[in-house]
Coordinates of C-alpha atoms in Angstrom, one line a residue:
M1 CA -3.4 27.9 31.7
R2 CA -0.4 26.9 33.8
G3 CA 2.3 25.5 31.5
S4 CA 2.3 22.2 33.6
D5 CA -1.3 21.6 32.3
R6 CA 0.2 21.0 28.7
T7 CA 2.2 18.6 27.4
G8 CA 5.6 19.1 25.2
S9 CA 3.3 18.8 22.1
G10 CA 1.2 21.9 23.1
L11 CA -1.9 19.8 23.5
P12 CA -3.8 19.9 26.9
A13 CA -2.4 17.3 29.5
G14 CA -4.5 14.2 28.8
A15 CA -5.7 15.2 25.4
L16 CA -5.4 13.0 22.5
S17 CA -3.2 13.7 19.7
P18 CA -4.3 13.3 15.7
A19 CA -1.8 10.6 15.6
E20 CA -3.1 8.4 18.4
R21 CA -6.5 8.8 16.9
Q22 CA -5.4 7.9 13.6
A23 CA -3.2 4.9 14.6
T24 CA -6.3 3.4 16.3
V25 CA -8.2 4.1 13.0
D26 CA -5.6 2.3 10.8
R27 CA -5.6 -0.8 13.3
L28 CA -9.6 -1.1 13.3
C29 CA -9.3 -0.6 9.3
A30 CA -6.9 -3.6 9.5
H31 CA -9.1 -5.9 11.4
F32 CA -11.8 -5.2 9.1
A33 CA -9.6 -5.9 6.1
R34 CA -9.3 -9.4 8.2
D35 CA -12.5 -9.9 8.6
A36 CA -12.7 -9.6 12.2
M37 CA -15.8 -7.4 12.0
T38 CA -18.5 -6.3 9.8
D39 CA -18.8 -3.4 7.8
T40 CA -21.4 -2.2 10.4
E41 CA -19.4 -2.8 13.5
L42 CA -16.3 -0.9 11.7
E43 CA -18.7 2.1 11.2
R44 CA -19.5 2.1 14.6
R45 CA -16.2 1.9 16.0
L46 CA -14.8 4.5 13.7
D47 CA -17.5 6.9 14.9
L48 CA -16.5 6.1 18.7
A49 CA -12.8 6.6 17.6
Y50 CA -13.4 10.0 16.2
A51 CA -15.4 11.1 19.3
A52 CA -13.3 9.9 21.6
R53 CA -11.7 12.1 24.2
T54 CA -9.5 9.7 26.3
R55 CA -6.8 7.0 25.6
A56 CA -9.1 4.8 27.5
E57 CA -11.8 5.2 25.1
L58 CA -9.6 4.6 22.4
I59 CA -8.2 1.2 24.0
S60 CA -11.6 0.0 24.5
L61 CA -12.3 -0.1 21.0
E62 CA -9.6 -2.8 20.1
R63 CA -9.7 -4.9 23.9
D64 CA -11.8 -7.5 22.1
L65 CA -10.1 -7.7 19.0
P66 CA -7.3 -10.5 18.1
A67 CA -3.6 -9.1 18.0
L68 CA -2.3 -7.9 14.6
E69 CA 1.0 -9.5 14.0
T70 CA 3.3 -9.9 11.1
E71 CA 6.1 -12.2 11.9
G72 CA 5.8 -12.1 15.5
R73 CA 5.5 -8.2 15.6
P74 CA 2.3 -6.0 15.6
A75 CA 1.6 -4.8 12.5
G76 CA -1.0 -2.3 10.7
P77 CA -1.6 -0.1 7.6
P78 CA 1.2 2.4 7.1
S79 CA 0.5 5.9 8.5
P80 CA -1.3 7.9 5.6
A81 CA 1.7 10.2 6.5
S82 CA 4.7 8.3 6.4
A83 CA 4.0 5.1 4.0
S84 CA 7.7 4.2 3.1
V85 CA 9.7 1.4 2.0
A86 CA 13.1 1.3 2.5
V87 CA 15.9 1.3 0.0
D88 CA 19.2 -0.9 0.7
P89 CA 22.2 0.9 -1.3
T90 CA 24.6 -1.9 0.1
R91 CA 23.0 -4.7 -2.4
T92 CA 24.2 -5.4 -5.2
V93 CA 22.2 -4.9 -8.0
Q94 CA 22.0 -5.8 -11.9
D95 CA 22.1 -2.9 -14.5
S96 CA 19.3 -4.6 -16.8
D97 CA 17.1 -7.7 -16.8
L98 CA 15.0 -9.2 -19.3
I99 CA 11.5 -11.2 -19.0
V100 CA 9.8 -13.0 -21.9
S101 CA 6.4 -14.6 -22.0
V102 CA 5.4 -15.9 -25.5
W103 CA 2.2 -18.3 -25.3
G104 CA 3.3 -18.4 -21.9
A105 CA 3.7 -16.9 -18.5
T106 CA 6.6 -15.8 -16.2
E107 CA 6.6 -14.3 -12.6
R108 CA 9.0 -12.5 -10.5
K109 CA 7.9 -12.5 -6.9
G110 CA 9.5 -13.0 -3.2
S111 CA 12.5 -11.5 -2.2
W112 CA 13.9 -10.5 -5.1
I113 CA 16.5 -7.3 -6.2
P114 CA 14.7 -5.4 -9.1
P115 CA 17.5 -4.5 -11.8
R116 CA 18.0 -0.6 -12.6
Q117 CA 16.2 -1.8 -16.0
L118 CA 13.6 -4.3 -16.4
T119 CA 12.4 -5.3 -19.8
S120 CA 9.2 -7.4 -20.2
V121 CA 7.9 -8.9 -23.3
S122 CA 4.4 -10.5 -23.3
V123 CA 3.2 -11.5 -26.7
M124 CA 0.2 -13.6 -26.5
G125 CA 1.0 -14.3 -23.0
G126 CA 1.3 -13.0 -19.4
A127 CA 3.6 -11.8 -16.7
E128 CA 3.2 -11.0 -13.2
L129 CA 5.7 -8.9 -11.4
D130 CA 5.5 -8.7 -7.6
F131 CA 7.5 -6.1 -5.8
R132 CA 5.8 -6.5 -2.4
E133 CA 8.6 -8.3 -1.0
A134 CA 11.3 -6.8 -3.2
V135 CA 14.5 -5.6 -1.9
F136 CA 15.2 -2.1 -3.8
A137 CA 18.8 -1.3 -4.0
T138 CA 18.3 1.9 -5.9
R139 CA 15.7 4.5 -5.7
E140 CA 14.7 4.5 -9.3
T141 CA 13.8 1.5 -11.1
S142 CA 12.9 1.6 -15.0
L143 CA 10.3 -0.8 -16.4
R144 CA 9.8 -1.4 -20.1
L145 CA 7.0 -3.1 -21.4
L146 CA 5.7 -4.2 -24.7
T147 CA 2.6 -6.0 -24.1
V148 CA 0.9 -7.5 -27.5
M149 CA -2.2 -9.3 -27.0
G150 CA -0.9 -10.3 -23.5
G151 CA -1.1 -9.0 -20.0
V152 CA 0.9 -8.0 -17.0
E153 CA 0.0 -7.6 -13.4
I154 CA 2.1 -5.5 -11.4
L155 CA 2.0 -5.7 -7.6
I156 CA 3.3 -2.9 -5.3
P157 CA 3.1 -2.5 -1.6
P158 CA 1.8 0.9 -0.1
G159 CA 4.8 3.2 0.2
V160 CA 5.9 2.7 -3.4
R161 CA 5.4 5.3 -6.1
V162 CA 4.5 4.4 -9.7
E163 CA 4.6 6.5 -12.7
W164 CA 3.3 5.5 -16.1
R165 CA 4.4 7.1 -19.4
G166 CA 3.7 4.4 -22.1
V167 CA 1.3 4.3 -24.8
A168 CA -1.8 1.8 -24.7
L169 CA -3.3 1.3 -28.3
M170 CA -6.5 -0.9 -28.1
G171 CA -5.4 -2.1 -24.7
G172 CA -5.5 -0.6 -21.3
V173 CA -3.6 0.2 -18.2
T174 CA -5.0 0.7 -14.8
T175 CA -3.1 2.5 -12.0
P176 CA -4.0 2.5 -8.4
E177 CA -4.7 5.2 -6.0
P178 CA -2.4 5.1 -3.1
S179 CA -4.0 4.3 0.1
A180 CA -1.2 6.6 1.6
P181 CA 1.1 9.0 0.0
P182 CA 4.7 7.7 -0.6
A183 CA 7.1 9.3 1.0
Q184 CA 9.7 11.8 -0.5
D185 CA 12.3 9.4 -0.5
A186 CA 10.3 6.1 -1.5
P187 CA 11.4 3.9 -4.2
V188 CA 10.0 4.9 -7.5
I189 CA 9.0 2.5 -10.6
R190 CA 8.8 4.3 -13.7
I191 CA 7.0 2.4 -16.2
S192 CA 7.0 3.2 -20.0
G193 CA 6.5 1.1 -23.3
L194 CA 3.6 -0.1 -25.5
V195 CA 0.8 -2.2 -24.8
L196 CA -1.2 -3.3 -27.9
M197 CA -4.5 -5.2 -27.7
G198 CA -3.4 -6.1 -24.4
G199 CA -3.7 -5.1 -20.6
V200 CA -1.2 -3.8 -17.7
D201 CA -2.8 -3.8 -14.2
I202 CA -1.1 -2.1 -11.6
V203 CA -2.5 -3.0 -8.2
E204 CA -1.2 -2.0 -4.5
R205 CA -1.4 -5.3 -2.0
L206 CA 0.6 -5.7 1.2
P207 CA 2.4 -8.7 1.4
G208 CA 0.2 -11.9 1.6
E209 CA -2.9 -9.8 1.2
S210 CA -5.6 -11.1 -1.2
A211 CA -7.4 -8.9 -3.7
R212 CA -10.3 -8.9 -1.5
E213 CA -8.8 -7.9 1.7
A214 CA -6.8 -5.2 -0.5
R215 CA -10.0 -3.5 -1.6
K216 CA -11.5 -3.3 1.5
R217 CA -8.3 -1.7 3.6
I218 CA -8.1 0.9 0.6
R219 CA -11.6 1.6 0.9
R220 CA -11.5 2.2 4.6
A221 CA -8.4 4.2 4.4
R222 CA -9.5 6.4 1.7
K223 CA -12.6 7.2 3.9
A224 CA -10.8 7.8 6.9
R225 CA -8.7 10.0 5.3
H226 CA -11.6 11.9 4.2
R227 CA -13.3 12.0 7.6
L228 CA -9.9 13.6 9.1
G229 CA -9.6 16.2 6.6
S230 CA -13.1 17.5 6.8
G231 CA -12.9 17.4 10.6
T232 CA -16.0 15.0 11.2

């Protein structure tokens, strides 16, 4: 084959790259999470996306769907190979902070800067720690928990790595399977402590995403990765 018949990536001229195909699959899954199509319709379009041989075929799969926008910009799920949350070392960050919930509820949410070490004490109370819009000033955040007959919900965006190293006695801790592997330089939240007759739920969600939308998005992302890995 002549050199002019191939692109700079080594693919035959006009051939679809795996990245182009995956980008279309990601957007279709995002539309599904926003209830723009049914399960059956998503399955049909995913089959067509994997069978597509030209860009025109891929484009036709999204032509009748509404634009995906976040704050005026096109948006979709993070690419499975590059999910990442930026760290801004120019921000001022506290060394430590304390959250106490006794017979009550406390929350941290919105655009906040997690300290280097955050301690949360919940005794017959609850705490919600929402990192989805947090601005990370350090790559590593230490989260220490003491949860006694209480509950803590920790919301993280795709692209943040979570490590649990605590102890649960007559209680439970749930950790999410990432919808996409975090990048090597992604922020890390290292969670430790004691959960006694209580519960800690660590949940992956996009900003503004409901629990139902997150379950659908993650389920479809796993399926898409499985299909790509199996070559079907």
